[in-house]
Each structure stands twice: as structure tokens, then as C-alpha cells.
Tab-separated table of C-alpha atoms in Angstrom:
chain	number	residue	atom	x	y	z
D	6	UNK	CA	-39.767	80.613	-102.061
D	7	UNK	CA	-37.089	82.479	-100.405
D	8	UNK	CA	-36.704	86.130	-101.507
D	9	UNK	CA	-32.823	86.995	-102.645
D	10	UNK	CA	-31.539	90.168	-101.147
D	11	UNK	CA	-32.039	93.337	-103.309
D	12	UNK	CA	-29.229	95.332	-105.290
D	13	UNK	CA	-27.272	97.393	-103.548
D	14	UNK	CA	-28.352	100.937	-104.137
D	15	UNK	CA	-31.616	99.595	-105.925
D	16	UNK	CA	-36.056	98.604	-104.579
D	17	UNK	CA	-35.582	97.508	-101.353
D	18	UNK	CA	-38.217	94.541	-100.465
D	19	UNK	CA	-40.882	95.359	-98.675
D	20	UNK	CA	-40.993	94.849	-94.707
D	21	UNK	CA	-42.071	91.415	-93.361
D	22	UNK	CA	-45.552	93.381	-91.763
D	23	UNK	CA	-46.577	94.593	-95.539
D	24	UNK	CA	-46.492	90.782	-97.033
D	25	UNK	CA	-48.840	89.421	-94.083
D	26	UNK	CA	-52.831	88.808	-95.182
D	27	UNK	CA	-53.670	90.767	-92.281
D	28	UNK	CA	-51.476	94.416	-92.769
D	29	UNK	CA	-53.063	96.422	-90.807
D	30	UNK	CA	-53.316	95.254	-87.550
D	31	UNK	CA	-55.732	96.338	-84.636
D	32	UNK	CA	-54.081	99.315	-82.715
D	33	UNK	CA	-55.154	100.779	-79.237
D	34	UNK	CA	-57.084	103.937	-79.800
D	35	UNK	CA	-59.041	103.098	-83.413
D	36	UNK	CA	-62.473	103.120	-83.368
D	37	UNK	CA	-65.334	100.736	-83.856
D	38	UNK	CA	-65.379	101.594	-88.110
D	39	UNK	CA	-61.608	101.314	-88.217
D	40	UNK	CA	-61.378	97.796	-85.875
D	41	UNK	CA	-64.038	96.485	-88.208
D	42	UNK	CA	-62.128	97.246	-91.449
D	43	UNK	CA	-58.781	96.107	-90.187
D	44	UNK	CA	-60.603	92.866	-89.375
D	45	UNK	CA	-62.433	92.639	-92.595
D	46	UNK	CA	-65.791	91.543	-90.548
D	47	UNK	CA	-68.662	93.033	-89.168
D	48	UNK	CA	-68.760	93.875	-85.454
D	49	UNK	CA	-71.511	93.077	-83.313
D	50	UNK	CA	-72.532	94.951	-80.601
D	51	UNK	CA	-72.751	92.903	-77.420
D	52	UNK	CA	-73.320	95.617	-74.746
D	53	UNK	CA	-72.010	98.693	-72.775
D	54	UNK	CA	-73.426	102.196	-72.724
D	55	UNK	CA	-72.774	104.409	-75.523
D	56	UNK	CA	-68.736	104.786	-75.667
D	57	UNK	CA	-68.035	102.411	-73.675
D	58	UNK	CA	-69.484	99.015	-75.668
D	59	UNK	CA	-68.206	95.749	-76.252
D	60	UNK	CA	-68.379	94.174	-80.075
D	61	UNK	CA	-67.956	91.061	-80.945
D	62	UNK	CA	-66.134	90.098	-84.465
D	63	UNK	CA	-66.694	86.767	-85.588
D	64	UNK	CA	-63.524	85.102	-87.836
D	65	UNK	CA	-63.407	82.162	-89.947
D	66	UNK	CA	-60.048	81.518	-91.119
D	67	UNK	CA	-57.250	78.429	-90.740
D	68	UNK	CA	-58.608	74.719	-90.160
D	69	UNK	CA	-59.134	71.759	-92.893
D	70	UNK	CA	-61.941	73.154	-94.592
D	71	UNK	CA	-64.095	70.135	-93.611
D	72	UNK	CA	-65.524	72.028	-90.708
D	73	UNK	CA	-66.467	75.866	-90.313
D	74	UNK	CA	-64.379	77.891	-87.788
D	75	UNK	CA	-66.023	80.611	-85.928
D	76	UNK	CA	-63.263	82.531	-84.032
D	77	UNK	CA	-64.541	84.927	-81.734
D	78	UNK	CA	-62.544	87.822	-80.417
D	79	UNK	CA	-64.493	90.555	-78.509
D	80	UNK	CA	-63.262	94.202	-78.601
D	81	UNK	CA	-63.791	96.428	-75.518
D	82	UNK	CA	-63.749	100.119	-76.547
D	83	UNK	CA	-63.836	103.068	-73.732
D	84	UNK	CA	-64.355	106.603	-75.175
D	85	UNK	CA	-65.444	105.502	-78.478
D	86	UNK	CA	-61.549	104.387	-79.104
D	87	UNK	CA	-60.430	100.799	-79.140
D	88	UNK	CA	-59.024	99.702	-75.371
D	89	UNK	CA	-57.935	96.019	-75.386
D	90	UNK	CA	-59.184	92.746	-77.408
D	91	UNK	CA	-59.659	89.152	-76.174
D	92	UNK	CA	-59.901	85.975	-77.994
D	93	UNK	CA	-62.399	83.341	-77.018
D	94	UNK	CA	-62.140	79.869	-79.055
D	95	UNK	CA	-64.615	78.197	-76.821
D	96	UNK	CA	-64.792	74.459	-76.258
D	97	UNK	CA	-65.483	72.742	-79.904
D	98	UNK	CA	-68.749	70.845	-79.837
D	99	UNK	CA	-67.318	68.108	-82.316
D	100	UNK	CA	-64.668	66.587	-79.475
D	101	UNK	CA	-66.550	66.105	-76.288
């Protein structure tokens, strides 16, 4: 459905960002309790010294529904503060 354009001089509609699933997006400088809450998933510590750890967040979103998807995106944080993400979808099993 296409949204009509509000009155003029009345409720504005809300910006594109506010009507996604996903509104609050991962930002440089958040930390570990804040990355995990914008993601809606548990991180998982993979290694690094206190700090200075990578987590891994495992997603399962999009696909058929037939088969589970397991997105993972590790998040690198330096100084306790969130400094760069990477997403890994990995070679699927089910095609080789």
C-alpha cells in the first residue's frame, strides 16, 4: 500500500528508517549490550582480550521457511565500543 502525502500543516509520516523491522541500526562506538539489543540476539564471545573481543551474533531471518538460516555476522569491538562488523554467509551445505 502506498502511503498518500499528509495535510499540509497537519502529522507528518514518519521517516522511511522508523517503518523498517530493524530501527535501530548498529552504530560505530555502541557497546557489546547495546549491539546485542539492536540485533535482537545474543552475542557470543569468540575471542580477544578483555576490550578488545570479537562476538559473534547468529541471525535467522529471510529464506522459504523450508530450511533454517543461520546468518552469521561477527562484531569486532576495540575499547569496549563497537569498531566494524562483517558478515559471513558461509558456503550452504544443502548445494554442493
Amino acid at each position: 500500500m502506498a502511503q498518500t502525502l499528509p495535510p499540509a500543516g497537519g502529522p507528518y509520516a514518519p521517516p522511511f528508517t522508523a517503518t523498517l523491522s530493524n530501527n535501530t541500526p548498529l552504530v560505530f562506538g555502541m557497546d557489546a549490550g547495546d549491539a546485542a539489543r539492536a540485533l535482537g540476539v545474543p552475542l557470543n564471545y569468540i575471542k580477544g582480550r578483555p576490550g578488545n573481543e570479537i562476538y559473534l551474533a547468529f541471525r535467522d531471518f529471510g529464506g522459504s521457511g523450508l530450511f533454517p538460516h543461520r546468518h552469521r555476522l561477527y562484531l569486532q569491538f576495540r575499547g569496549g565500543r563497537l569498531a566494524g562488523w562483517k558478515g559471513d554467509w558461509g558456503r550452504n551445505w544443502m548445494w554442493q
